[in-house]
Coordinates of C-alpha atoms and ligand atoms in Angstrom, one line a residue:
X1206 CA 31.4 29.5 -17.3
X1207 CA 29.4 30.5 -14.2
X1208 CA 28.1 33.5 -16.1
X1209 CA 26.9 31.2 -18.9
X1210 CA 25.1 28.9 -16.5
X1211 CA 23.5 31.9 -14.8
X1212 CA 22.0 33.1 -18.2
X1213 CA 20.6 29.6 -18.8
X1214 CA 19.0 29.6 -15.4
X1215 CA 17.6 33.1 -16.0
X1216 CA 15.8 31.7 -19.1
X1217 CA 14.0 28.9 -17.0
X1218 CA 11.1 31.3 -16.6
X1219 CA 10.7 31.8 -20.3
X1220 CA 10.6 28.0 -20.9
X1221 CA 8.5 27.4 -17.7
X1222 CA 10.9 24.8 -16.3
X1223 CA 12.7 24.4 -13.0
X1224 CA 15.7 22.4 -14.3
X1225 CA 17.2 21.4 -17.6
X1226 CA 18.9 18.3 -18.8
X1227 CA 21.8 19.1 -21.3
X1228 CA 23.0 16.2 -23.6
X1229 CA 24.6 17.9 -26.5
X1230 CA 28.4 17.7 -26.1
X1231 CA 29.1 21.2 -27.5
X1232 CA 26.5 22.7 -25.1
X1233 CA 28.1 20.6 -22.3
X1234 CA 31.5 21.9 -23.1
X1235 CA 30.2 25.5 -23.4
X1236 CA 28.6 25.3 -19.9
X1237 CA 31.1 23.1 -18.0
X1238 CA 34.4 23.0 -19.9
X1239 CA 34.1 19.2 -20.1
X1240 CA 35.7 17.8 -23.2
X1241 CA 34.9 14.1 -22.9
X1242 CA 32.6 12.2 -25.2
X1243 CA 29.9 11.0 -22.7
X1244 CA 28.1 13.1 -20.1
X1245 CA 24.9 14.8 -19.2
X1246 CA 24.4 18.0 -17.2
X1247 CA 21.5 18.7 -14.9
X1248 CA 21.3 22.5 -14.3
X1249 CA 19.0 23.5 -11.4
X1250 CA 18.4 26.8 -9.7
X1251 CA 20.6 25.6 -6.9
X1252 CA 23.3 23.1 -7.7
X1253 CA 24.6 21.9 -11.1
X1254 CA 25.5 18.3 -11.8
X1255 CA 27.7 16.6 -14.3
X1256 CA 26.9 13.0 -14.8
X1257 CA 29.5 10.8 -16.5
X1258 CA 30.8 7.2 -16.4
X1259 CA 34.0 5.8 -14.8
X1260 CA 36.2 6.6 -17.8
X1261 CA 35.7 10.4 -17.4
X1262 CA 35.4 11.0 -13.7
X1263 CA 39.0 12.3 -13.1
X1264 CA 38.8 14.4 -16.2
X1265 CA 35.5 15.9 -15.2
X1266 CA 36.8 16.8 -11.8
X1267 CA 39.7 18.5 -13.4
X1268 CA 37.7 20.3 -16.2
X1269 CA 34.4 21.1 -14.6
X1270 CA 35.1 22.6 -11.2
X1271 CA 31.7 24.3 -10.8
X1272 CA 29.8 21.1 -11.0
X1273 CA 29.0 18.2 -8.6
X1274 CA 30.5 15.2 -10.5
X1275 CA 28.3 12.1 -10.4
X1276 CA 29.6 8.7 -11.5
X1277 CA 26.8 6.8 -13.2
X1278 CA 26.2 3.2 -14.3
X1279 CA 22.9 4.2 -15.8
X1280 CA 22.3 7.8 -16.7
X1281 CA 18.5 7.6 -16.3
X1282 CA 18.6 6.0 -12.9
X1283 CA 21.0 8.7 -11.7
X1284 CA 18.8 11.3 -13.2
X1285 CA 15.8 9.8 -11.3
X1286 CA 17.7 10.1 -8.0
X1287 CA 18.5 13.7 -8.6
X1288 CA 15.1 14.7 -9.8
X1289 CA 13.5 13.1 -6.6
X1290 CA 16.1 14.6 -4.3
X1291 CA 15.7 18.1 -5.6
X1292 CA 11.9 17.8 -6.1
X1293 CA 12.1 18.8 -9.8
X1294 CA 8.6 18.9 -11.3
X1295 CA 9.2 20.5 -14.7
X1296 CA 12.3 19.2 -16.5
X1297 CA 13.4 20.9 -19.7
X1298 CA 15.4 19.0 -22.3
X1299 CA 17.0 20.0 -25.6
X1300 CA 14.4 19.2 -28.2
X1301 CA 17.0 18.9 -31.0
X1302 CA 19.2 16.4 -29.1
X1303 CA 16.9 14.0 -27.3
X1304 CA 15.7 11.1 -29.5
X1305 CA 12.2 9.8 -29.2
X1306 CA 13.6 6.6 -27.7
X1307 CA 15.5 8.6 -25.0
X1308 CA 12.4 10.7 -24.3
X1309 CA 10.4 7.5 -23.7
X1310 CA 13.1 6.2 -21.5
X1311 CA 13.1 9.3 -19.3
X1312 CA 9.3 9.3 -19.1
X1313 CA 9.3 5.7 -18.1
X1314 CA 12.0 6.0 -15.5
X1315 CA 10.9 9.3 -14.0
X1316 CA 7.2 9.3 -13.5
X1317 CA 5.3 12.3 -12.0
X1318 CA 7.4 14.8 -13.9
X1319 CA 6.5 17.1 -16.8
X1320 CA 9.1 17.0 -19.6
X1321 CA 9.3 20.2 -21.5
X1322 CA 11.1 20.6 -24.8
X1323 CA 13.4 23.6 -24.9
X1324 CA 14.6 24.9 -28.3
X1325 CA 18.1 26.4 -28.3
X1326 CA 18.2 27.0 -24.6
X1327 CA 22.0 27.1 -24.7
X1328 CA 22.5 28.0 -28.4
X1329 CA 20.6 31.3 -27.9
X1330 CA 23.7 32.4 -25.8
X1331 CA 26.3 30.7 -27.9
X1332 CA 25.4 32.9 -30.8
X1333 CA 27.2 35.9 -29.1
X1334 CA 30.8 35.1 -28.4
X1335 CA 32.6 36.4 -25.3
X1336 CA 36.1 37.7 -25.3
X1337 CA 37.7 34.3 -24.4
X1338 CA 35.8 32.6 -27.3
X1339 CA 36.8 35.3 -29.8
X1340 CA 40.4 34.9 -28.8
X1341 CA 40.3 31.1 -29.4
X1342 CA 38.4 31.5 -32.7
X1343 CA 41.0 34.0 -33.9
X1344 CA 43.6 31.3 -33.3
X1345 CA 41.6 28.8 -35.3
X1346 CA 41.2 31.3 -38.1
X1347 CA 44.9 32.1 -38.1
X1348 CA 45.9 28.4 -38.3
X1349 CA 43.7 28.1 -41.4
X1350 CA 45.1 31.3 -42.9
X1351 CA 48.7 30.2 -42.4
X1352 CA 47.9 26.7 -43.8
X1353 CA 46.4 28.2 -47.0
X1354 CA 49.6 30.3 -47.5
X1355 CA 51.6 27.2 -47.1
X1356 CA 49.6 24.8 -49.2
X1357 CA 49.6 27.0 -52.3
X1358 CA 53.4 26.6 -52.4
X1359 CA 52.9 22.8 -52.5
X1360 CA 50.1 22.4 -55.1
X1361 CA 51.0 21.0 -58.5
X1362 CA 49.1 19.6 -61.5
X1363 CA 48.8 15.9 -61.3
X1364 CA 48.0 15.5 -57.6
X1365 CA 44.6 14.2 -56.7
X1366 CA 42.1 16.2 -54.7
X1367 CA 42.5 13.7 -51.8
X1368 CA 46.3 14.2 -51.8
X1369 CA 45.8 17.9 -51.6
X1370 CA 43.3 17.5 -48.7
X1371 CA 45.6 15.2 -46.8
X1372 CA 48.5 17.6 -47.2
X1373 CA 46.4 20.6 -46.1
X1374 CA 45.2 18.7 -43.0
X1375 CA 48.8 17.7 -42.2
X1376 CA 49.9 21.4 -42.4
X1377 CA 47.0 22.5 -40.2
X1378 CA 48.0 19.9 -37.6
X1379 CA 51.6 21.1 -37.7
X1380 CA 50.4 24.7 -37.1
X1381 CA 48.6 23.5 -34.0
X1382 CA 45.1 22.5 -35.1
X1383 CA 43.7 19.6 -32.9
X1384 CA 42.0 18.4 -36.1
X1385 CA 40.4 19.6 -39.3
X1386 CA 37.1 21.3 -38.6
X1387 CA 35.2 19.2 -41.2
X1388 CA 36.0 17.0 -44.3
X1389 CA 38.0 19.2 -46.6
X1390 CA 36.3 20.2 -49.8
X1391 CA 38.5 20.2 -52.8
X1392 CA 36.4 20.6 -56.0
X1393 CA 38.5 20.9 -59.1
X1394 CA 37.5 21.7 -62.7
X1395 CA 33.9 20.5 -63.4
X1396 CA 33.6 19.3 -59.8
X1397 CA 33.7 22.9 -58.8
X1398 CA 30.0 22.9 -59.6
X1399 CA 29.4 20.8 -56.5
X1400 CA 29.1 23.3 -53.6
X1401 CA 30.0 20.5 -51.1
X1402 CA 32.4 18.4 -53.3
X1403 CA 34.4 16.6 -50.6
X1404 CA 37.9 15.8 -52.0
X1405 CA 37.8 12.8 -54.5
X1406 CA 40.4 10.9 -56.4
X1407 CA 40.1 13.2 -59.4
X1408 CA 43.4 14.4 -60.6
X1409 CA 43.9 18.2 -60.6
X1410 CA 44.7 19.1 -64.2
X1411 CA 46.1 22.1 -66.1
X1412 CA 43.4 24.6 -66.6
X1413 CA 41.3 23.5 -63.6
X1414 CA 39.9 26.1 -61.3
X1415 CA 39.8 24.6 -57.8
X1416 CA 37.7 25.5 -54.8
X1417 CA 39.1 24.6 -51.4
X1418 CA 36.8 24.9 -48.3
X1419 CA 38.4 24.0 -45.0
X1420 CA 39.0 25.0 -41.4
X1421 CA 40.9 24.1 -38.3
X1422 CA 39.6 23.0 -34.9
X1423 CA 41.4 24.6 -32.0
X1424 CA 40.5 24.2 -28.3
X1425 CA 37.1 23.0 -29.5
X1426 CA 36.4 26.0 -31.7
X1427 CA 36.3 25.9 -35.5
X1428 CA 37.3 28.1 -38.4
X1429 CA 35.9 27.9 -41.9
X1430 CA 37.3 29.5 -45.1
X1431 CA 37.2 29.0 -48.8
X1432 CA 39.7 30.1 -51.4
X1433 CA 40.3 29.2 -55.0
X1434 CA 43.3 28.6 -57.3
X1435 CA 43.9 27.8 -60.9
X1436 CA 46.6 25.7 -62.6
X1437 CA 47.8 27.9 -65.4
X1438 CA 46.2 31.0 -66.7
X1439 CA 42.4 31.6 -66.2
X1440 CA 40.2 31.9 -69.2
X1441 CA 38.1 35.1 -69.6
X1442 CA 35.1 33.3 -68.3
X1443 CA 36.9 31.8 -65.3
X1444 CA 38.2 35.2 -64.4
X1445 CA 34.8 36.9 -64.9
X1446 CA 33.0 34.5 -62.7
X1447 CA 35.7 34.9 -60.0
X1448 CA 35.4 38.6 -60.1
X1449 CA 31.6 38.5 -59.7
X1450 CA 31.8 36.2 -56.7
X1451 CA 34.5 38.5 -55.2
X1452 CA 32.3 41.6 -55.7
X1453 CA 29.3 39.8 -54.1
X1454 CA 31.4 38.7 -51.2
X1455 CA 32.8 42.2 -50.5
X1456 CA 29.3 43.6 -50.8
X1457 CA 28.2 41.1 -48.0
X1458 CA 31.1 42.2 -45.8
X1459 CA 30.2 45.8 -46.4
X1460 CA 26.6 45.2 -45.3
X1461 CA 27.4 43.3 -42.1
X1462 CA 27.1 45.5 -39.1
X1463 CA 25.1 45.5 -35.9
X1464 CA 21.4 46.3 -36.3
X1465 CA 21.3 44.8 -39.9
X1466 CA 19.0 41.8 -40.5
X1467 CA 20.9 38.6 -41.5
X1468 CA 18.8 38.4 -44.7
X1469 CA 20.0 41.8 -45.7
X1470 CA 23.6 40.6 -45.8
X1471 CA 22.4 37.7 -47.9
X1472 CA 20.6 40.1 -50.2
X1473 CA 23.6 42.3 -50.6
X1474 CA 25.5 39.3 -52.0
X1475 CA 22.6 37.9 -54.0
X1476 CA 21.8 41.2 -55.7
X1477 CA 25.3 41.4 -57.2
X1478 CA 25.1 37.9 -58.5
X1479 CA 21.6 38.5 -59.9
X1480 CA 22.8 41.7 -61.6
X1481 CA 25.2 39.6 -63.7
X1482 CA 22.5 37.0 -64.5
X1483 CA 23.7 34.1 -62.3
X1484 CA 21.1 34.1 -59.5
X1485 CA 20.0 30.6 -60.5
X1486 CA 23.5 29.4 -59.8
X1487 CA 23.8 30.6 -56.2
X1488 CA 21.6 28.1 -54.5
X1489 CA 22.7 28.2 -50.9
X1490 CA 22.6 30.7 -48.1
X1491 CA 25.3 33.4 -47.8
X1492 CA 26.7 32.3 -44.4
X1493 CA 26.3 30.9 -40.9
X1494 CA 27.6 31.3 -37.4
X1495 CA 30.8 29.5 -36.4
X1496 CA 31.9 28.4 -33.0
X1497 CA 31.9 25.1 -31.2
X1498 CA 29.9 23.9 -34.2
X1499 CA 31.1 24.6 -37.7
X1500 CA 27.5 25.6 -38.6
X1501 CA 25.5 27.3 -35.9
X1502 CA 23.2 30.2 -35.3
X1503 CA 22.7 32.7 -36.8
X1504 CA 22.0 31.6 -40.4
X1505 CA 22.7 34.3 -43.0
X1506 CA 20.1 33.4 -45.6
X1507 CA 17.0 34.8 -47.4
X1508 CA 14.8 32.9 -44.9
X1509 CA 16.4 34.5 -41.8
X1510 CA 13.8 37.3 -41.5
X1511 CA 14.0 37.9 -37.7
X1512 CA 17.7 37.6 -36.9
X1513 CA 19.4 40.9 -36.3
X1514 CA 23.2 41.0 -36.3
X1515 CA 24.7 41.9 -32.9
X1516 CA 28.3 42.6 -31.7
X1517 CA 30.0 39.4 -30.7
X1518 CA 28.4 37.3 -33.5
X1519 CA 30.9 35.5 -35.7
X1520 CA 29.6 34.5 -39.1
X1521 CA 30.8 33.5 -42.5
X1522 CA 30.2 35.4 -45.8
X1523 CA 30.4 32.8 -48.6
X1524 CA 28.6 33.5 -51.8
X1525 CA 29.3 31.3 -54.8
X1526 CA 28.4 30.6 -58.4
X1527 CA 28.2 27.0 -59.6
X1528 CA 27.8 26.2 -63.3
X1529 CA 26.9 22.5 -64.1
X1530 CA 29.6 20.7 -66.1
X1531 CA 31.8 23.8 -66.1
X1532 CA 32.8 24.5 -62.5
X1533 CA 32.4 27.0 -59.7
X1534 CA 33.8 29.6 -57.4
X1535 CA 33.1 30.3 -53.7
X1536 CA 34.9 32.8 -51.5
X1537 CA 34.4 32.5 -47.8
X1538 CA 35.7 34.6 -44.9
X1539 CA 34.8 34.6 -41.2
X1540 CA 33.9 38.0 -39.8
X1541 CA 33.2 39.3 -36.3
X1542 CA 30.4 41.8 -35.8
X1543 CA 31.8 44.6 -33.7
X1544 CA 30.1 47.6 -32.1
X1545 CA 30.6 49.8 -35.2
X1546 CA 30.7 47.3 -38.1
X1547 CA 32.6 44.2 -38.6
X1548 CA 36.2 42.8 -38.5
X1549 CA 37.2 40.4 -41.2
X1550 CA 39.0 37.6 -39.2
X1551 CA 40.2 35.7 -42.3
X1552 CA 43.3 37.4 -43.5
X1553 CA 44.4 35.3 -46.4
X1554 CA 44.5 37.2 -49.7
X1555 CA 41.4 36.8 -51.9
X1556 CA 43.0 36.7 -55.3
X1557 CA 42.5 33.8 -57.7
X1558 CA 45.9 32.1 -57.0
X1559 CA 47.7 31.0 -60.1
X1560 CA 49.9 27.9 -59.8
Ligands
ZN3010 ZN1 33.4 26.6 -45.6
ZN3011 ZN1 30.9 27.9 -44.2

């Protein structure tokens, strides 16, 4: 944690600030270890402060040993005291996480200070995972993998998408997940055309090809994977679409290594889908970083022209084809960029499971 704070302080110069206020809970957890739901950090070149209310004082003392813990009644008044005491002139804040209202409040409470928006002051470092993070994420991935292998034994025609999602969540919790990483997507039959079709009351019927996109949260970190199954035997078209998506997904994995631009990985997948004439039906980016957030930097998309993959990045590769009124397929793995290439973290088999 100290190393992470040190890096943030080293970037003060770039942002032209002499302290930074951190409000985003994931960034707070990343820098301090604090897991509660209400706090602020003030990082200065000297001391670091964790501000929280009565409910979390004991927890903060326990979790965030490198910080001076300050009990607050009003966050802004407490901030004012610290800013004055440490003579802070230029205070950075996370531009993505301070609302206009909060900004006005800080400005009104703390006069004679320059407020400077900082974009991704912590996220720039979160993008590269350290060994301890990689270890935890591997656990989160493994829970999802095991849960997939278990759920496919329990699926049957006639259950609803919601029933399947609840069962899957239950299995993940049993395997040690602290929660599901996000609302589980179960998109069966024609609903497979919805890339983010959160489980509905639709009954899973014979002949339905079904996309399940899910993940486990473990020690604050997420996993994210997508697999597909079919009730009965696939038609020629179902199998063909599946094979194209799989070919595209493998091409993306093959391309992912250090020094490669993120958009090149997207292109590797997209080119395959294009070759078969389905490029209009792959309307989202190929992947994203995963960590304390399910979706975080780097994005793996056509637009990501400047991001170069580096060892320690953990991203998803998840191309798909979605045909309106027919259905869809997406296959998603998490991979770790290593010094020589990449390691596929998701181990579950990638065949179209037949129930
Ligand atoms: Zn996913
Ligand atoms: Zn994803």
